[in-house]
Short mmCIF file of C-alpha atoms and ligand atoms in Angstrom, two decimals:
data_model
loop_
_atom_site.label_atom_id
_atom_site.label_comp_id
_atom_site.label_asym_id
_atom_site.label_seq_id
_atom_site.Cartn_x
_atom_site.Cartn_y
_atom_site.Cartn_z
CA MET A 1 0.00 0.00 0.00
CA LYS A 2 0.96 3.61 -0.30
CA ILE A 3 0.83 5.48 3.01
CA THR A 4 1.45 9.12 3.87
CA VAL A 5 2.52 10.07 7.38
CA ILE A 6 2.53 13.76 8.32
CA GLY A 7 4.96 14.61 11.13
CA ALA A 8 8.24 12.83 11.80
CA GLY A 9 8.09 13.18 15.58
CA TYR A 10 8.09 10.25 17.90
CA VAL A 11 4.89 8.52 16.82
CA GLY A 12 5.12 9.65 13.18
CA LEU A 13 8.65 8.52 12.53
CA VAL A 14 8.28 5.15 14.24
CA SER A 15 4.99 4.50 12.42
CA ALA A 16 6.37 5.59 9.05
CA VAL A 17 9.48 3.46 9.32
CA CYS A 18 7.56 0.43 10.60
CA PHE A 19 4.89 0.73 7.88
CA ALA A 20 7.75 0.70 5.35
CA GLU A 21 9.29 -2.34 7.05
CA LEU A 22 5.93 -4.10 6.64
CA GLY A 23 6.31 -3.67 2.86
CA ASN A 24 4.36 -0.46 2.22
CA LYS A 25 5.56 2.54 0.23
CA VAL A 26 5.71 5.42 2.67
CA LEU A 27 6.08 9.16 2.23
CA CYS A 28 6.76 10.97 5.48
CA VAL A 29 6.15 14.74 5.50
CA GLU A 30 8.12 16.88 7.94
CA LYS A 31 8.48 20.66 8.01
CA SER A 32 11.76 20.91 9.93
CA SER A 33 14.55 21.13 7.36
CA SER A 34 17.25 19.98 9.77
CA LYS A 35 15.23 16.89 10.67
CA LEU A 36 14.56 16.19 6.99
CA ASP A 37 18.21 16.44 6.21
CA GLU A 38 19.14 13.97 8.96
CA LEU A 39 16.38 11.55 8.03
CA SER A 40 17.21 11.52 4.32
CA ARG A 41 20.77 10.55 5.31
CA GLY A 42 19.39 7.66 7.38
CA MET A 43 19.98 9.30 10.76
CA SER A 44 17.18 9.17 13.29
CA PRO A 45 16.63 12.28 15.44
CA ILE A 46 15.29 10.06 18.22
CA GLN A 47 16.98 7.18 20.01
CA GLU A 48 14.97 3.97 19.75
CA PRO A 49 16.40 0.46 19.62
CA GLY A 50 16.27 -0.84 16.04
CA LEU A 51 14.93 2.36 14.50
CA THR A 52 18.05 3.54 12.67
CA GLU A 53 18.64 0.05 11.24
CA ILE A 54 15.19 -0.25 9.70
CA LEU A 55 15.25 3.37 8.58
CA ASP A 56 18.51 2.75 6.68
CA LYS A 57 17.27 -0.50 5.20
CA ASN A 58 13.99 0.95 3.96
CA LEU A 59 15.63 4.08 2.57
CA GLU A 60 18.05 1.90 0.67
CA GLU A 61 15.30 -0.37 -0.62
CA GLY A 62 13.25 2.67 -1.67
CA ARG A 63 10.21 2.01 0.53
CA ILE A 64 10.40 5.25 2.50
CA ARG A 65 11.22 8.82 1.61
CA PHE A 66 10.85 12.20 3.25
CA SER A 67 9.49 15.51 2.00
CA ASP A 68 8.48 18.92 3.33
CA SER A 69 5.47 19.16 1.03
CA ILE A 70 2.00 18.33 2.32
CA LYS A 71 0.76 18.58 -1.26
CA GLU A 72 3.15 15.81 -2.26
CA GLY A 73 1.92 13.77 0.70
CA VAL A 74 -1.72 14.26 -0.26
CA ASP A 75 -1.07 13.34 -3.91
CA PHE A 76 0.98 10.30 -2.89
CA SER A 77 -1.68 8.22 -1.14
CA LYS A 78 -5.34 7.94 -0.23
CA VAL A 79 -4.30 7.10 3.36
CA ILE A 80 -2.98 10.01 5.41
CA PHE A 81 -1.89 9.64 9.02
CA ILE A 82 -1.71 12.88 11.02
CA CYS A 83 1.10 12.50 13.57
CA VAL A 84 1.93 16.11 14.40
CA GLY A 85 2.56 17.31 17.95
CA THR A 86 -0.26 18.11 20.39
CA PRO A 87 1.72 19.77 23.20
CA GLN A 88 0.17 20.91 26.44
CA SER A 89 -0.95 24.51 26.28
CA GLU A 90 -0.73 26.90 29.22
CA ASN A 91 -4.21 26.02 30.47
CA GLY A 92 -3.40 22.29 30.51
CA MET A 93 -5.42 21.43 27.41
CA ALA A 94 -3.88 19.96 24.27
CA ASP A 95 -2.76 22.59 21.76
CA LEU A 96 -4.30 21.48 18.46
CA SER A 97 -3.01 24.26 16.23
CA GLN A 98 -0.73 21.93 14.25
CA VAL A 99 -3.58 19.45 13.70
CA GLU A 100 -5.79 22.27 12.43
CA GLU A 101 -3.10 23.61 10.11
CA VAL A 102 -2.39 20.19 8.63
CA SER A 103 -6.13 19.46 8.17
CA ARG A 104 -6.50 22.72 6.24
CA GLN A 105 -3.51 21.92 4.06
CA ILE A 106 -4.80 18.43 3.32
CA ALA A 107 -8.21 19.85 2.37
CA MET A 108 -6.73 22.42 0.01
CA HIS A 109 -4.69 19.82 -1.89
CA MET A 110 -7.24 16.99 -2.04
CA GLY A 111 -8.42 15.98 -5.49
CA GLU A 112 -10.06 12.62 -4.73
CA TYR A 113 -11.21 10.39 -1.81
CA LYS A 114 -8.91 10.36 1.24
CA LEU A 115 -8.92 8.54 4.56
CA ILE A 116 -7.51 10.96 7.12
CA ILE A 117 -6.38 9.29 10.31
CA GLU A 118 -5.48 11.00 13.57
CA LYS A 119 -2.68 9.08 15.27
CA SER A 120 -1.53 11.94 17.49
CA THR A 121 -3.09 11.92 20.97
CA VAL A 122 -6.05 14.26 20.63
CA PRO A 123 -9.04 15.15 22.82
CA VAL A 124 -12.37 13.51 22.18
CA LYS A 125 -14.31 15.01 19.25
CA THR A 126 -11.17 16.32 17.54
CA HIS A 127 -12.16 14.18 14.55
CA GLU A 128 -15.29 16.32 14.22
CA LEU A 129 -13.18 19.48 14.10
CA ILE A 130 -10.94 17.90 11.48
CA ARG A 131 -13.98 16.84 9.47
CA ARG A 132 -15.48 20.33 9.65
CA THR A 133 -12.19 21.94 8.65
CA ILE A 134 -11.80 19.65 5.66
CA LYS A 135 -15.40 20.27 4.56
CA ARG A 136 -14.79 24.02 4.71
CA TYR A 137 -11.56 24.07 2.75
CA ALA A 138 -11.91 21.14 0.33
CA ARG A 139 -13.78 20.99 -2.98
CA GLU A 140 -17.45 20.47 -2.20
CA ASP A 141 -17.97 17.24 -4.14
CA LEU A 142 -15.04 15.37 -2.60
CA GLU A 143 -15.61 12.35 -0.35
CA PHE A 144 -13.42 11.61 2.61
CA ASP A 145 -13.38 9.84 5.99
CA VAL A 146 -11.79 10.92 9.24
CA ALA A 147 -10.76 8.15 11.63
CA SER A 148 -8.81 7.67 14.84
CA ASN A 149 -6.06 5.09 15.30
CA PRO A 150 -4.30 5.88 18.58
CA GLU A 151 -0.78 4.68 19.23
CA PHE A 152 0.34 2.89 22.40
CA LEU A 153 4.12 2.86 21.95
CA ARG A 154 6.41 2.98 24.96
CA GLU A 155 9.60 4.99 24.67
CA GLY A 156 12.55 2.65 24.52
CA PHE A 157 10.40 -0.15 23.02
CA ALA A 158 8.66 1.78 20.26
CA VAL A 159 9.66 -0.40 17.31
CA TYR A 160 8.98 -3.58 19.26
CA ASP A 161 5.59 -2.29 20.40
CA PHE A 162 4.61 -1.21 16.87
CA MET A 163 5.52 -4.60 15.45
CA ASN A 164 3.95 -6.56 18.32
CA PRO A 165 0.79 -4.68 19.26
CA ASP A 166 -1.42 -5.80 22.16
CA ARG A 167 -4.30 -4.14 20.39
CA ILE A 168 -5.00 -2.08 17.31
CA VAL A 169 -7.78 0.39 18.03
CA ILE A 170 -9.64 1.87 15.10
CA GLY A 171 -12.27 4.57 15.50
CA VAL A 172 -14.31 4.84 12.31
CA GLU A 173 -17.74 5.75 11.07
CA SER A 174 -17.75 4.17 7.58
CA LYS A 175 -17.42 0.69 6.10
CA ARG A 176 -15.06 1.96 3.42
CA ALA A 177 -12.63 3.20 6.09
CA VAL A 178 -12.79 -0.15 7.95
CA GLU A 179 -11.84 -1.97 4.76
CA ILE A 180 -8.81 0.28 4.23
CA PHE A 181 -7.67 -0.31 7.82
CA GLN A 182 -8.04 -4.07 7.32
CA GLU A 183 -5.65 -3.78 4.40
CA ILE A 184 -3.17 -1.58 6.31
CA TYR A 185 -3.03 -3.89 9.30
CA GLN A 186 -3.30 -7.18 7.42
CA PRO A 187 0.23 -8.32 8.48
CA PHE A 188 -0.97 -8.22 12.09
CA THR A 189 -4.44 -9.66 11.60
CA GLU A 190 -2.87 -12.56 9.68
CA ASN A 191 -1.04 -13.37 12.91
CA GLY A 192 -4.25 -13.49 14.87
CA ASN A 193 -4.33 -9.92 16.17
CA THR A 194 -7.80 -8.55 15.67
CA LEU A 195 -8.63 -4.94 15.06
CA PHE A 196 -10.76 -3.38 17.73
CA VAL A 197 -13.20 -1.35 15.66
CA THR A 198 -15.18 1.25 17.54
CA LYS A 199 -16.66 4.72 17.28
CA THR A 200 -14.16 7.51 16.62
CA SER A 201 -14.93 9.30 19.91
CA ALA A 202 -14.40 6.05 21.83
CA ALA A 203 -11.00 5.53 20.17
CA GLU A 204 -9.96 9.05 21.12
CA ILE A 205 -10.95 8.41 24.74
CA ILE A 206 -9.27 4.98 24.87
CA LYS A 207 -5.86 6.57 24.43
CA TYR A 208 -6.27 9.03 27.33
CA ALA A 209 -8.06 6.44 29.44
CA SER A 210 -5.18 3.97 29.02
CA ASN A 211 -2.41 6.36 29.99
CA SER A 212 -4.49 7.75 32.85
CA PHE A 213 -5.15 4.27 34.18
CA LEU A 214 -1.42 3.53 34.20
CA ALA A 215 -0.86 6.77 36.10
CA ILE A 216 -3.56 5.84 38.63
CA LYS A 217 -1.87 2.48 39.19
CA ILE A 218 1.46 4.19 39.86
CA SER A 219 0.00 6.76 42.25
CA TYR A 220 -1.96 4.02 44.00
CA ILE A 221 1.17 1.97 44.70
CA ASN A 222 2.99 5.12 45.78
CA MET A 223 0.26 5.81 48.31
CA LEU A 224 0.61 2.22 49.52
CA ALA A 225 4.36 2.84 49.73
CA ASP A 226 3.74 5.61 52.23
CA LEU A 227 1.48 3.35 54.24
CA ALA A 228 4.01 0.50 54.08
CA GLU A 229 6.74 2.78 55.33
CA LYS A 230 4.67 3.89 58.30
CA VAL A 231 3.60 0.35 59.18
CA GLY A 232 7.08 -1.09 58.66
CA VAL A 233 6.55 -3.49 55.76
CA ASP A 234 7.93 -3.62 52.26
CA VAL A 235 5.71 -2.17 49.50
CA ASP A 236 7.21 -4.63 46.98
CA MET A 237 5.60 -7.47 48.93
CA ILE A 238 2.27 -5.70 48.81
CA ALA A 239 2.65 -5.10 45.06
CA GLU A 240 3.52 -8.76 44.55
CA GLY A 241 0.56 -9.99 46.57
CA VAL A 242 -1.92 -7.59 45.01
CA GLY A 243 -0.49 -8.06 41.50
CA ARG A 244 -1.00 -11.82 41.57
CA ASP A 245 -4.67 -11.17 41.13
CA LYS A 246 -4.96 -11.49 37.34
CA ARG A 247 -7.61 -8.78 37.30
CA ILE A 248 -5.07 -6.33 38.76
CA GLY A 249 -1.69 -7.53 37.43
CA ARG A 250 1.81 -6.78 38.74
CA ASP A 251 2.79 -4.33 35.95
CA PHE A 252 2.94 -0.62 36.79
CA LEU A 253 2.94 -1.33 40.51
CA ASN A 254 6.54 -0.26 41.08
CA ALA A 255 6.68 2.37 43.79
CA GLY A 256 9.18 5.19 43.60
CA ILE A 257 9.53 8.87 42.83
CA GLY A 258 6.57 8.85 40.45
CA TYR A 259 5.85 8.95 36.75
CA GLY A 260 7.30 11.42 34.28
CA GLY A 261 7.87 11.63 30.54
CA SER A 262 6.11 13.35 27.69
CA CYS A 263 2.92 11.29 27.89
CA LEU A 264 1.52 10.30 31.28
CA PRO A 265 1.73 13.73 32.98
CA LYS A 266 0.44 15.58 29.89
CA ASP A 267 -2.36 13.11 29.17
CA VAL A 268 -3.62 12.96 32.75
CA ASN A 269 -3.79 16.74 32.80
CA ALA A 270 -5.50 16.96 29.43
CA PHE A 271 -8.01 14.28 30.46
CA ILE A 272 -8.93 16.28 33.57
CA HIS A 273 -9.55 19.33 31.38
CA MET A 274 -11.45 17.33 28.81
CA ALA A 275 -13.78 16.02 31.53
CA GLU A 276 -14.22 19.57 32.84
CA ASN A 277 -15.38 20.65 29.39
CA TYR A 278 -18.20 18.14 29.78
CA GLY A 279 -19.01 19.40 33.28
CA LEU A 280 -17.31 16.50 35.08
CA ASP A 281 -14.91 16.81 37.97
CA PHE A 282 -12.34 14.02 37.46
CA GLY A 283 -11.26 14.09 41.12
CA LEU A 284 -9.68 10.66 40.85
CA LEU A 285 -7.16 11.95 38.31
CA LYS A 286 -6.57 15.20 40.19
CA GLU A 287 -5.57 13.13 43.22
CA THR A 288 -3.37 10.93 41.01
CA GLU A 289 -1.55 14.03 39.80
CA LYS A 290 -1.22 15.43 43.30
CA ILE A 291 0.23 12.20 44.70
CA ASN A 292 2.65 12.06 41.79
CA LEU A 293 4.00 15.58 42.24
CA ASN A 294 4.28 15.02 45.97
CA ARG A 295 6.68 12.12 45.45
CA ARG A 296 9.46 14.48 44.40
CA LYS A 297 8.92 16.62 47.49
CA GLN A 298 8.83 13.61 49.77
CA PHE A 299 12.04 12.27 48.27
CA LEU A 300 13.78 15.60 48.90
CA GLU A 301 12.49 15.64 52.48
CA LYS A 302 13.82 12.12 52.97
CA VAL A 303 17.28 13.16 51.80
CA GLU A 304 17.26 16.25 53.98
CA LYS A 305 16.16 14.29 57.01
CA LEU A 306 19.01 11.85 56.49
CA LEU A 307 21.76 14.40 55.90
CA TRP A 308 20.28 16.98 58.28
CA ILE A 309 21.96 19.85 56.44
CA ASN A 310 22.60 19.42 52.69
CA ARG A 311 24.66 22.57 52.26
CA ASP A 312 28.06 21.88 50.66
CA LYS A 313 27.67 18.14 51.06
CA LYS A 314 28.62 16.14 48.02
CA ILE A 315 25.70 14.09 46.71
CA ALA A 316 25.92 11.64 43.83
CA VAL A 317 22.90 11.32 41.55
CA TRP A 318 22.50 8.24 39.36
CA GLY A 319 19.84 8.53 36.68
CA LEU A 320 18.28 11.58 35.05
CA ALA A 321 16.06 10.08 32.32
CA PHE A 322 12.36 9.82 33.20
CA LYS A 323 12.72 6.05 32.92
CA ALA A 324 15.34 3.54 31.79
CA ASN A 325 16.26 2.95 28.12
CA THR A 326 15.68 6.51 26.96
CA ASP A 327 17.58 9.80 26.83
CA ASP A 328 14.34 11.70 27.45
CA VAL A 329 14.16 14.01 30.47
CA ARG A 330 10.83 15.66 29.71
CA ASP A 331 8.89 16.02 32.96
CA ALA A 332 11.35 13.63 34.61
CA PRO A 333 11.17 13.47 38.42
CA SER A 334 14.93 14.17 38.36
CA LEU A 335 14.25 17.76 37.22
CA GLY A 336 12.37 18.75 40.37
CA ILE A 337 14.70 16.76 42.61
CA VAL A 338 17.91 18.28 41.22
CA LYS A 339 16.37 21.76 41.41
CA GLY A 340 15.33 21.16 45.03
CA LEU A 341 18.77 19.84 45.99
CA LEU A 342 20.49 22.84 44.42
CA GLU A 343 18.23 25.13 46.42
CA THR A 344 19.49 23.50 49.64
CA GLY A 345 23.09 24.27 48.63
CA ALA A 346 24.18 20.66 48.03
CA GLN A 347 27.13 19.89 45.76
CA LEU A 348 25.86 17.55 43.03
CA CYS A 349 27.63 15.08 40.82
CA LEU A 350 25.34 13.66 38.13
CA TYR A 351 25.52 10.60 35.94
CA ASP A 352 23.14 9.03 33.42
CA PRO A 353 24.10 6.60 30.64
CA GLU A 354 22.01 8.41 27.96
CA ALA A 355 20.28 11.51 29.23
CA MET A 356 23.09 13.85 30.32
CA GLU A 357 23.14 15.87 27.10
CA ASN A 358 19.43 16.59 27.35
CA PHE A 359 19.70 17.37 31.05
CA LYS A 360 22.54 19.81 30.36
CA THR A 361 20.21 21.92 28.23
CA ILE A 362 18.20 22.59 31.40
CA PHE A 363 20.89 22.49 34.12
CA SER A 364 24.26 23.59 32.82
CA GLU A 365 27.47 22.72 34.61
CA SER A 366 28.29 25.02 37.52
CA LYS A 367 30.27 25.20 40.75
CA LYS A 368 27.51 23.23 42.47
CA LEU A 369 26.69 20.79 39.70
CA ASN A 370 28.91 18.65 37.59
CA TYR A 371 28.47 15.71 35.23
CA VAL A 372 30.68 12.63 34.98
CA GLU A 373 31.05 10.04 32.23
CA ASP A 374 31.42 7.07 34.58
CA LYS A 375 28.94 6.29 37.33
CA TYR A 376 31.68 5.44 39.83
CA ASP A 377 33.32 8.83 39.30
CA ALA A 378 30.20 10.46 40.73
CA LEU A 379 30.79 8.77 44.08
CA HIS A 380 34.15 10.17 45.22
CA GLU A 381 33.74 11.73 48.67
CA SER A 382 29.94 11.67 48.41
CA GLU A 383 27.79 11.57 51.51
CA ALA A 384 24.82 10.05 49.73
CA LEU A 385 23.96 8.27 46.50
CA LEU A 386 20.52 9.01 45.08
CA VAL A 387 19.06 6.67 42.44
CA LEU A 388 16.49 8.37 40.23
CA THR A 389 16.20 6.06 37.19
CA GLU A 390 15.88 2.28 37.05
CA TRP A 391 18.76 1.59 34.61
CA ASP A 392 20.01 -2.02 34.49
CA GLU A 393 23.61 -0.87 34.79
CA PHE A 394 22.80 0.52 38.25
CA LYS A 395 21.16 -2.73 39.32
CA GLU A 396 24.31 -4.57 38.31
CA ALA A 397 26.75 -2.10 39.89
CA ASP A 398 29.64 -3.29 42.08
CA LEU A 399 28.42 -2.63 45.62
CA LYS A 400 31.84 -3.02 47.23
CA ARG A 401 33.28 -0.44 44.89
CA ILE A 402 30.42 1.96 45.57
CA LYS A 403 30.99 1.69 49.30
CA GLU A 404 34.73 2.19 49.02
CA LEU A 405 34.35 5.35 46.97
CA MET A 406 31.75 7.06 49.15
CA LYS A 407 32.52 9.13 52.20
CA LEU A 408 29.34 7.89 53.88
CA PRO A 409 27.57 4.80 52.51
CA ILE A 410 24.06 6.26 52.44
CA VAL A 411 21.89 5.19 49.51
CA VAL A 412 18.47 6.67 48.81
CA ASP A 413 16.92 4.49 46.17
CA GLY A 414 14.12 6.39 44.44
CA ARG A 415 13.29 3.42 42.21
CA ASN A 416 13.69 0.51 44.63
CA ILE A 417 16.21 -1.18 42.36
CA PHE A 418 18.44 -2.58 45.11
CA ASN A 419 17.73 -5.45 47.47
CA ARG A 420 17.47 -4.01 50.93
CA ASP A 421 18.93 -7.03 52.79
CA LYS A 422 21.87 -7.22 50.42
CA MET A 423 22.57 -3.52 50.76
CA GLU A 424 22.46 -3.71 54.53
CA SER A 425 24.68 -6.77 54.64
CA GLU A 426 27.21 -4.86 52.50
CA GLY A 427 27.22 -2.14 55.14
CA PHE A 428 25.09 0.51 53.46
CA GLU A 429 22.58 2.69 55.20
CA TYR A 430 19.82 1.95 52.72
CA HIS A 431 16.56 3.84 52.20
CA GLY A 432 14.08 2.86 49.52
CA MET A 433 10.58 4.11 48.79
CA GLY A 434 7.99 2.36 50.93
CA ARG A 435 10.40 -0.19 52.28
C1 UGA B 1 3.41 5.69 28.03
C2 UGA B 1 2.52 4.45 27.91
O1 UGA B 1 3.05 3.39 28.71
C3 UGA B 1 2.43 4.00 26.44
O2 UGA B 1 1.52 2.90 26.32
C4 UGA B 1 1.92 5.17 25.58
O3 UGA B 1 1.83 4.84 24.21
C5 UGA B 1 2.88 6.35 25.74
O4 UGA B 1 2.94 6.72 27.14
C6 UGA B 1 2.37 7.48 24.89
O5 UGA B 1 1.31 8.03 25.21
O6 UGA B 1 2.96 7.78 23.84
P1 UGA B 1 6.06 6.09 28.14
O7 UGA B 1 5.78 7.54 28.28
O8 UGA B 1 7.12 5.64 27.20
O9 UGA B 1 4.73 5.30 27.68
O10 UGA B 1 6.45 5.60 29.60
P2 UGA B 1 6.00 4.44 30.60
O11 UGA B 1 6.75 3.22 30.33
O12 UGA B 1 4.51 4.34 30.64
O13 UGA B 1 6.52 5.07 31.99
C7 UGA B 1 6.01 6.32 32.44
C8 UGA B 1 6.59 6.71 33.78
O14 UGA B 1 6.05 5.90 34.82
C9 UGA B 1 8.09 6.59 33.91
O15 UGA B 1 8.58 7.73 34.57
C10 UGA B 1 8.28 5.34 34.76
O16 UGA B 1 9.49 5.36 35.49
C11 UGA B 1 7.08 5.44 35.67
N1 UGA B 1 6.66 4.14 36.25
C12 UGA B 1 6.27 3.13 35.44
C13 UGA B 1 6.63 3.97 37.64
O17 UGA B 1 6.96 4.90 38.41
N2 UGA B 1 6.21 2.77 38.15
C14 UGA B 1 5.82 1.75 37.36
O18 UGA B 1 5.43 0.69 37.90
C15 UGA B 1 5.86 1.93 35.98
#
């Protein structure tokens, strides 16, 4: 099939490259000339395992190309995926100006039937606004469908998730559109994965509802972590016991310093606002957000209680990315924690295997903050080690070496990656979250 993808951001690029890998001919439209230049040379602007390899391969085999022209994209295929950004605006709602602009452009260049698919995360009823925009700007006699096909990719596993979907959700209103989707996703349905076909508004809600549910699970376990700490039990045991109920599941019950990233915080907030627009007070999500933001504060209080006075004490920080296997620091808990530590006058030494460059754009090196290229180098003379991201290389670190390098062997584990008994038997003063 021929497929046009508009927007080479996270979702757009991964989808475009994966559609090409599935054997389609793909044209990906992107307005940033620097990004286009990189992409045409086979370089991916985002770090995702496997992405550069399949980008190179499909460029070479002529199945994918990039352009800055929406007109070219519209002429290329009857199937157009809109994957442009929907950032959070100042009032917490999704900013849909790029979606509107692209819809107008598509309408103005359309000469025959098109299936226009929103893949970006958009508030419920956005498809109606797209439809209205296209009707206004396109030739009157032209037929078209607008559908929703939300994406559920995790950063760090995006290619894997695209190629091995748990579910493919399609929000459509016409039989013709369903048939086109069946063709697009045939490689998956052949393997037994069925399309979940629903109303367009339902598909739009499913995306927000999924991310919000994950956020609720995390805030719930973090609340239980506080309770566990007060009672004197280990929250991991509670998570294990609760998670063995198949209806609940163990996933997303890891307590710690809370969720971050470019999706969960933004989507929870947007969902609250979306509900408000319909006169509903989504108190459950407001509490989820509140608990999440409080984690950073609580972590800082924990550190301050342990060190009494942070001023001029050397503190090592391991992990800056919002989660492991990514260089992304957007809305990462580390941002608030590092800011809070600097305000107390601590002397910080930071290390992350991937995210230091991105972190440096927000916190540049200074007298009170420096970055090191080796995690052990962060530990010299430190009076505490703070773990903020659950990287495997931290889990596998040499405990004896850590202890030797530190001035005081205090570890505050914001992600509960270490085994408490082991840490204590190695002579550490160990503090986890809810343990
Ligand atoms: C999330 C969803 O998991 C994807 O399904 C969705 O497609 C994506 O958002 C999106 O909307 O594009 P992602 O942002 O990559 O994916 O991150 P997650 O793996 O969901 O992790 C989010 C945050 O929760 C991280 O900070 C992580 O450390 C934290 N987390 C996760 C916990 O604190 N505890 C857990 O048990 C799990």
